[in-house]
Structure formats: structure tokens, C-alpha cells
C-alpha positions as a LaTeX table, in Angstrom:
\begin{tabular}{lrrr}
\hline
Residue & $x$ (\AA) & $y$ (\AA) & $z$ (\AA) \\
\hline
Met1 & $-11.54$ & $-12.30$ & $-9.22$ \\
Lys2 & $-8.94$ & $-14.92$ & $-8.38$ \\
Thr3 & $-8.79$ & $-18.71$ & $-8.76$ \\
Val4 & $-8.75$ & $-20.64$ & $-5.47$ \\
Lys5 & $-8.27$ & $-24.40$ & $-5.00$ \\
Lys6 & $-10.43$ & $-25.92$ & $-2.28$ \\
Arg7 & $-9.09$ & $-29.31$ & $-1.11$ \\
Ser8 & $-11.54$ & $-31.67$ & 0.59 \\
Val9 & $-10.74$ & $-32.73$ & 4.18 \\
Val10 & $-12.40$ & $-36.15$ & 3.69 \\
Pro11 & $-9.14$ & $-37.89$ & 2.60 \\
Val12 & $-7.43$ & $-36.72$ & 5.79 \\
Tyr13 & $-10.27$ & $-37.96$ & 7.96 \\
Ala14 & $-10.27$ & $-41.24$ & 6.06 \\
Val15 & $-6.56$ & $-41.77$ & 6.84 \\
Gly16 & $-7.24$ & $-41.12$ & 10.52 \\
Ala17 & $-10.11$ & $-43.57$ & 10.47 \\
Ala18 & $-7.93$ & $-46.20$ & 8.74 \\
Trp19 & $-5.32$ & $-45.97$ & 11.50 \\
Leu20 & $-7.95$ & $-46.33$ & 14.20 \\
Ile21 & $-9.58$ & $-49.31$ & 12.53 \\
Tyr22 & $-6.24$ & $-51.00$ & 11.89 \\
Ala23 & $-5.10$ & $-50.49$ & 15.48 \\
Trp24 & $-8.42$ & $-51.79$ & 16.78 \\
Phe25 & $-8.49$ & $-55.04$ & 14.83 \\
Leu26 & $-4.85$ & $-55.74$ & 13.98 \\
Pro27 & $-1.59$ & $-55.68$ & 15.95 \\
Leu28 & 0.41 & $-52.50$ & 15.77 \\
Tyr29 & 3.68 & $-53.02$ & 17.59 \\
Arg30 & 6.13 & $-54.32$ & 14.98 \\
Pro31 & 7.80 & $-52.24$ & 12.25 \\
Leu32 & 6.09 & $-54.43$ & 9.64 \\
Asp33 & 2.72 & $-53.58$ & 11.18 \\
Tyr34 & 3.41 & $-49.86$ & 10.84 \\
Leu35 & 4.54 & $-50.37$ & 7.25 \\
Val36 & 1.37 & $-52.24$ & 6.34 \\
Cys37 & $-0.78$ & $-49.67$ & 8.13 \\
Gly38 & 1.00 & $-46.85$ & 6.31 \\
Leu39 & 0.50 & $-48.45$ & 2.90 \\
Thr40 & $-3.15$ & $-49.09$ & 3.75 \\
Ser41 & $-3.56$ & $-45.43$ & 4.81 \\
Leu42 & $-1.96$ & $-44.25$ & 1.56 \\
Leu43 & $-4.37$ & $-46.41$ & $-0.44$ \\
Val44 & $-7.30$ & $-45.04$ & 1.55 \\
Phe45 & $-6.06$ & $-41.49$ & 1.03 \\
Leu46 & $-5.72$ & $-41.87$ & $-2.76$ \\
Thr47 & $-9.13$ & $-43.52$ & $-3.01$ \\
Ala48 & $-10.81$ & $-40.78$ & $-0.96$ \\
Arg49 & $-9.11$ & $-38.01$ & $-2.92$ \\
Ser50 & $-10.34$ & $-39.53$ & $-6.19$ \\
Ile51 & $-13.86$ & $-39.57$ & $-4.80$ \\
Phe52 & $-13.59$ & $-36.08$ & $-3.30$ \\
Pro53 & $-11.26$ & $-34.19$ & $-5.71$ \\
Thr54 & $-9.90$ & $-30.67$ & $-5.27$ \\
Arg55 & $-12.38$ & $-28.03$ & $-6.39$ \\
Val56 & $-11.43$ & $-24.87$ & $-8.28$ \\
Ile57 & $-13.61$ & $-21.83$ & $-7.56$ \\
Gln58 & $-13.52$ & $-18.12$ & $-8.30$ \\
Glu59 & $-13.39$ & $-15.67$ & $-5.39$ \\
Pro60 & $-13.05$ & $-11.88$ & $-5.18$ \\
Asp61 & $-9.44$ & $-10.79$ & $-5.02$ \\
Ser62 & $-9.10$ & $-9.53$ & $-1.47$ \\
Ser63 & $-5.48$ & $-8.49$ & $-2.11$ \\
Arg64 & $-6.64$ & $-5.73$ & $-4.43$ \\
Pro65 & $-7.90$ & $-2.76$ & $-2.45$ \\
Ser66 & $-11.53$ & $-2.00$ & $-3.09$ \\
Glu67 & $-12.58$ & 1.51 & $-3.83$ \\
Ala68 & $-12.41$ & 3.07 & $-0.43$ \\
Pro69 & $-14.69$ & 5.98 & 0.33 \\
Lys70 & $-13.11$ & 9.37 & 0.19 \\
Pro71 & $-11.61$ & 10.37 & 3.52 \\
Glu72 & $-13.68$ & 12.74 & 5.57 \\
Ala73 & $-10.91$ & 15.33 & 5.40 \\
Gln74 & $-11.33$ & 15.55 & 1.61 \\
Pro75 & $-14.49$ & 17.70 & 1.60 \\
Glu76 & $-12.96$ & 20.37 & 3.86 \\
Pro77 & $-12.51$ & 22.88 & 1.00 \\
Glu78 & $-16.20$ & 22.41 & 0.13 \\
Lys79 & $-17.20$ & 23.07 & 3.74 \\
Glu80 & $-15.04$ & 26.18 & 3.76 \\
Glu81 & $-16.55$ & 27.37 & 0.50 \\
Ser82 & $-20.08$ & 26.67 & 1.72 \\
Ser83 & $-19.47$ & 29.00 & 4.67 \\
Leu84 & $-18.71$ & 31.91 & 2.34 \\
Thr85 & $-21.31$ & 34.43 & 1.32 \\
Pro86 & $-22.33$ & 34.61 & $-2.36$ \\
Glu87 & $-20.25$ & 37.77 & $-2.69$ \\
Gln88 & $-17.20$ & 36.05 & $-1.22$ \\
Arg89 & $-17.68$ & 33.03 & $-3.49$ \\
Glu90 & $-17.80$ & 35.37 & $-6.48$ \\
Leu91 & $-14.58$ & 37.01 & $-5.32$ \\
Thr92 & $-12.94$ & 33.62 & $-4.83$ \\
Ala93 & $-13.90$ & 32.50 & $-8.34$ \\
Gly94 & $-12.59$ & 35.75 & $-9.82$ \\
Arg95 & $-9.36$ & 35.41 & $-7.88$ \\
Asp96 & $-8.80$ & 31.85 & $-9.09$ \\
Arg97 & $-9.45$ & 32.78 & $-12.72$ \\
Ala98 & $-7.15$ & 35.80 & $-12.61$ \\
Leu99 & $-4.29$ & 34.05 & $-10.82$ \\
Ser100 & $-4.51$ & 31.02 & $-13.10$ \\
Glu101 & $-4.30$ & 33.24 & $-16.17$ \\
Leu102 & $-1.40$ & 35.27 & $-14.77$ \\
Arg103 & 0.53 & 32.08 & $-14.01$ \\
Arg104 & $-0.12$ & 30.73 & $-17.49$ \\
Leu105 & 1.03 & 33.95 & $-19.12$ \\
Asn106 & 4.09 & 34.12 & $-16.89$ \\
Asp107 & 5.04 & 30.60 & $-18.01$ \\
Asn108 & 4.65 & 31.53 & $-21.68$ \\
Ile109 & 6.28 & 34.95 & $-21.69$ \\
Thr110 & 10.05 & 34.98 & $-21.53$ \\
Gly111 & 12.41 & 37.67 & $-20.31$ \\
Pro112 & 13.59 & 38.20 & $-16.73$ \\
Thr113 & 12.14 & 41.70 & $-16.40$ \\
Leu114 & 8.66 & 40.76 & $-17.61$ \\
Thr115 & 8.68 & 37.55 & $-15.59$ \\
Ala116 & 9.59 & 39.43 & $-12.42$ \\
Gln117 & 6.89 & 42.05 & $-13.04$ \\
Ile118 & 4.18 & 39.47 & $-13.71$ \\
Ser119 & 5.22 & 37.47 & $-10.64$ \\
His120 & 5.03 & 40.64 & $-8.55$ \\
Met121 & 1.57 & 41.49 & $-9.89$ \\
Glu122 & 0.43 & 37.95 & $-9.22$ \\
Ser123 & 1.58 & 38.17 & $-5.60$ \\
Thr124 & $-0.02$ & 41.59 & $-5.13$ \\
Thr125 & $-3.28$ & 40.39 & $-6.68$ \\
Gln126 & $-3.31$ & 37.45 & $-4.29$ \\
Ser127 & $-2.85$ & 39.81 & $-1.34$ \\
Ile128 & $-5.59$ & 42.18 & $-2.55$ \\
Phe129 & $-8.14$ & 39.37 & $-2.85$ \\
Ala130 & $-7.09$ & 37.88 & 0.49 \\
Tyr131 & $-7.60$ & 41.21 & 2.26 \\
Val132 & $-11.00$ & 41.86 & 0.67 \\
Leu133 & $-12.18$ & 38.30 & 1.39 \\
Glu134 & $-11.30$ & 38.91 & 5.03 \\
His135 & $-12.87$ & 42.40 & 4.95 \\
Pro136 & $-15.83$ & 42.18 & 2.52 \\
Glu137 & $-16.79$ & 45.76 & 3.30 \\
Lys138 & $-13.69$ & 46.85 & 1.36 \\
Lys139 & $-14.91$ & 45.41 & $-1.94$ \\
Ser140 & $-16.16$ & 48.79 & $-3.14$ \\
Gln141 & $-12.59$ & 50.11 & $-2.92$ \\
Ile142 & $-11.33$ & 47.60 & $-5.48$ \\
Arg143 & $-14.28$ & 47.75 & $-7.87$ \\
Arg144 & $-12.29$ & 49.53 & $-10.57$ \\
Phe145 & $-9.36$ & 47.17 & $-9.97$ \\
Leu146 & $-11.68$ & 44.17 & $-10.47$ \\
Asn147 & $-13.62$ & 45.54 & $-13.42$ \\
Tyr148 & $-10.89$ & 47.32 & $-15.37$ \\
Tyr149 & $-7.28$ & 47.30 & $-14.16$ \\
Leu150 & $-6.91$ & 43.56 & $-13.63$ \\
Pro151 & $-8.82$ & 42.32 & $-16.73$ \\
Thr152 & $-7.18$ & 44.96 & $-18.95$ \\
Thr153 & $-3.73$ & 43.95 & $-17.71$ \\
Ile154 & $-4.48$ & 40.31 & $-18.49$ \\
Lys155 & $-5.77$ & 41.35 & $-21.93$ \\
Leu156 & $-2.54$ & 43.23 & $-22.67$ \\
Leu157 & $-0.42$ & 40.30 & $-21.52$ \\
Asn158 & $-2.43$ & 37.96 & $-23.72$ \\
Ala159 & $-1.79$ & 40.24 & $-26.70$ \\
Tyr160 & 1.92 & 40.28 & $-25.86$ \\
Asp161 & 1.92 & 36.48 & $-25.60$ \\
Arg162 & 0.26 & 36.09 & $-29.00$ \\
Met163 & 2.61 & 38.53 & $-30.72$ \\
Asp164 & 5.66 & 37.07 & $-29.04$ \\
Gly165 & 4.59 & 33.62 & $-30.18$ \\
Ala166 & 4.16 & 34.73 & $-33.79$ \\
Gly167 & 7.89 & 34.28 & $-34.29$ \\
Val168 & 8.28 & 37.29 & $-36.58$ \\
Ser169 & 9.47 & 40.85 & $-36.18$ \\
Gly170 & 7.69 & 43.89 & $-37.56$ \\
Ala171 & 6.74 & 47.46 & $-36.84$ \\
Asn172 & 3.33 & 46.61 & $-35.42$ \\
Ile173 & 4.44 & 43.62 & $-33.37$ \\
Asp174 & 7.63 & 45.16 & $-32.01$ \\
Gly175 & 6.00 & 48.52 & $-31.37$ \\
Thr176 & 3.07 & 47.02 & $-29.49$ \\
Lys177 & 5.29 & 44.72 & $-27.45$ \\
Gly178 & 7.51 & 47.66 & $-26.55$ \\
Lys179 & 4.54 & 49.72 & $-25.34$ \\
Ile180 & 3.30 & 46.84 & $-23.19$ \\
Glu181 & 6.76 & 46.32 & $-21.72$ \\
Gln182 & 6.99 & 50.00 & $-20.81$ \\
Met183 & 3.48 & 49.96 & $-19.36$ \\
Leu184 & 3.92 & 46.92 & $-17.11$ \\
Gly185 & 6.17 & 48.74 & $-14.65$ \\
Ser186 & 3.47 & 51.36 & $-14.08$ \\
Val187 & 0.80 & 48.67 & $-13.83$ \\
Ala188 & 2.78 & 46.78 & $-11.17$ \\
Ala189 & 3.19 & 50.00 & $-9.18$ \\
Ala190 & $-0.55$ & 50.71 & $-9.50$ \\
Phe191 & $-1.32$ & 47.24 & $-8.12$ \\
Asp192 & 0.91 & 48.02 & $-5.13$ \\
Arg193 & $-0.89$ & 51.31 & $-4.53$ \\
Gln194 & $-4.24$ & 49.54 & $-4.71$ \\
Leu195 & $-3.14$ & 47.12 & $-2.00$ \\
Asp196 & $-1.72$ & 49.97 & 0.10 \\
Ala197 & $-5.00$ & 51.92 & $-0.19$ \\
Leu198 & $-6.88$ & 49.02 & 1.43 \\
Phe199 & $-4.90$ & 49.64 & 4.62 \\
Arg200 & $-5.65$ & 53.38 & 4.67 \\
Asp201 & $-8.42$ & 53.26 & 7.28 \\
Glu202 & $-6.52$ & 50.77 & 9.41 \\
Ala203 & $-3.41$ & 52.95 & 9.22 \\
Leu204 & $-5.41$ & 56.01 & 10.29 \\
Asp205 & $-6.89$ & 54.12 & 13.24 \\
Ile206 & $-3.45$ & 52.91 & 14.30 \\
Ser207 & $-2.00$ & 56.43 & 13.97 \\
Ala208 & $-4.82$ & 57.78 & 16.13 \\
Asp209 & $-4.21$ & 55.07 & 18.73 \\
Ile210 & $-0.50$ & 55.84 & 18.75 \\
Lys211 & $-1.14$ & 59.55 & 19.17 \\
Val212 & $-3.54$ & 59.03 & 22.05 \\
Leu213 & $-1.13$ & 56.56 & 23.66 \\
Glu214 & 1.75 & 59.02 & 23.37 \\
Gln215 & $-0.35$ & 61.81 & 24.86 \\
Met216 & $-1.47$ & 59.68 & 27.79 \\
Met217 & 2.07 & 58.53 & 28.53 \\
Ala218 & 3.31 & 62.12 & 28.34 \\
Gln219 & 0.60 & 63.35 & 30.70 \\
Glu220 & 1.55 & 60.64 & 33.17 \\
Gly221 & 5.23 & 61.53 & 32.88 \\
Leu222 & 6.11 & 58.16 & 31.40 \\
Thr223 & 8.09 & 59.53 & 28.46 \\
Glu224 & 11.43 & 61.31 & 28.52 \\
Asn225 & 11.11 & 63.74 & 25.61 \\
Thr226 & 7.63 & 65.16 & 25.16 \\
Asp227 & 5.88 & 68.44 & 24.66 \\
Phe228 & 3.09 & 67.40 & 26.98 \\
Lys229 & 3.18 & 68.11 & 30.70 \\
Ser230 & 1.01 & 66.55 & 33.30 \\
Thr231 & $-1.71$ & 68.79 & 34.63 \\
Pro232 & $-0.96$ & 69.76 & 38.22 \\
Gln233 & $-3.46$ & 68.37 & 40.63 \\
Gln234 & $-5.38$ & 70.90 & 42.67 \\
\hline
\end{tabular}
């Protein structure tokens, strides 16, 4: 709310009326006449303003933006999510949880080697989920990755984070941290192989297409070096 002063227009009209009345009944052609008329108008103005004073009222503050409705573009992620199947929504939720935890652990754990390995696993995990979300029929190929490899890796990294944050050195802590450090390289490579395996069928199809294409070009004499010869026409 803001305070607004509302001035009455009656005093202004009264001044106008005073000039008209004065000019109607009295001469108005000498400087003294204008002076008298002006003083009379001032008196009329002050009298009218005292009768009709300025009012002070409270109005909504239009300068402050009201709560605008959310733009229509805002709900787009919800529309996109609503178009997913329940299985895809489950995959999306699992992806978000895993990537969020990997990022958190990567922020906490120091060391360039570990940081690089965790970042690589995070990127590979993102690619695995993206491929399976686009090809839901491939989910069965990453079932062990989802149910064991990924959660176990996050569990090991959490253990490393806790031990590293203990701030002490000992046989158990140092030994466990060393084993995890040695294991992470193999884990990162396993993540890469998991992603590569998703492209196995596509790679086979492409290889078959390439082979057929090469054979057809060779039979038509469209390649320079080939073991295939076109069949002579009878």
C-alpha cells in the first residue's frame, strides 16, 4: 500500500467562476482591475480549499510488481517427464540420484587422479543412462550395472570420503583408501566397457551394411581394389 494525496478540483473551478463573475459585473481593462480580480480569486481559492481540503488515502502500490503467474515455458520439464513411461521415469530418477552423489563425492574428495577418474565415471554414467533412455529395450543389458556396479562404486567412494575426512592416518584407513584408489581405475574402465557394449548390436548392423555396400560396389565395378568381380551377363 502507498499513501496518495487527492486534491479537490473545487478550488480551481471556484477561481474560474470568480473571474467570470468579476468580468461580468465589474470592469476588467485596467491593471488595477486585474490586481483586484487576482486578489479576489486568491481569496476564493483559499476559502474553497479550506472547505474542500486535500484528502489522504491508501492505494495499492502499483510500482511493486504483483506476483505474476509462472511463464508457460516453465512447466516444459514436467511435460517432458509426463511423456515418459514409468520405466523411463524410474531410470531418470536413478540417473539423477547417482549423478548428484558422484558430483558431491567428487567435490569432497581431493587428489587430481581420483578427481579425474570420478569425473570420467560421471560422464560415462550420464552417457549410459542417455542411451538407455533413448533405447529402453537396452535396459536389460545394464541391469547389473544399475543394481551392483554403480551403487557399489558410490558406496566405496562414500567410504573413502568418510575415511579421508577423519583427518588421521592408520593401517585400516590408509590400507582401505589405497585399495579403493587402486580399484577405481578398473571401475572406470568397466564403465567404459559397459557403454561400449550398448553399441554392440548397432555396430554389428553397421558392419553388415558396410559389407553389403562394399560387395555391391565391387560387383558393379565401382571400386578399384576388390576381390569381387561382376558376374558376366549372359
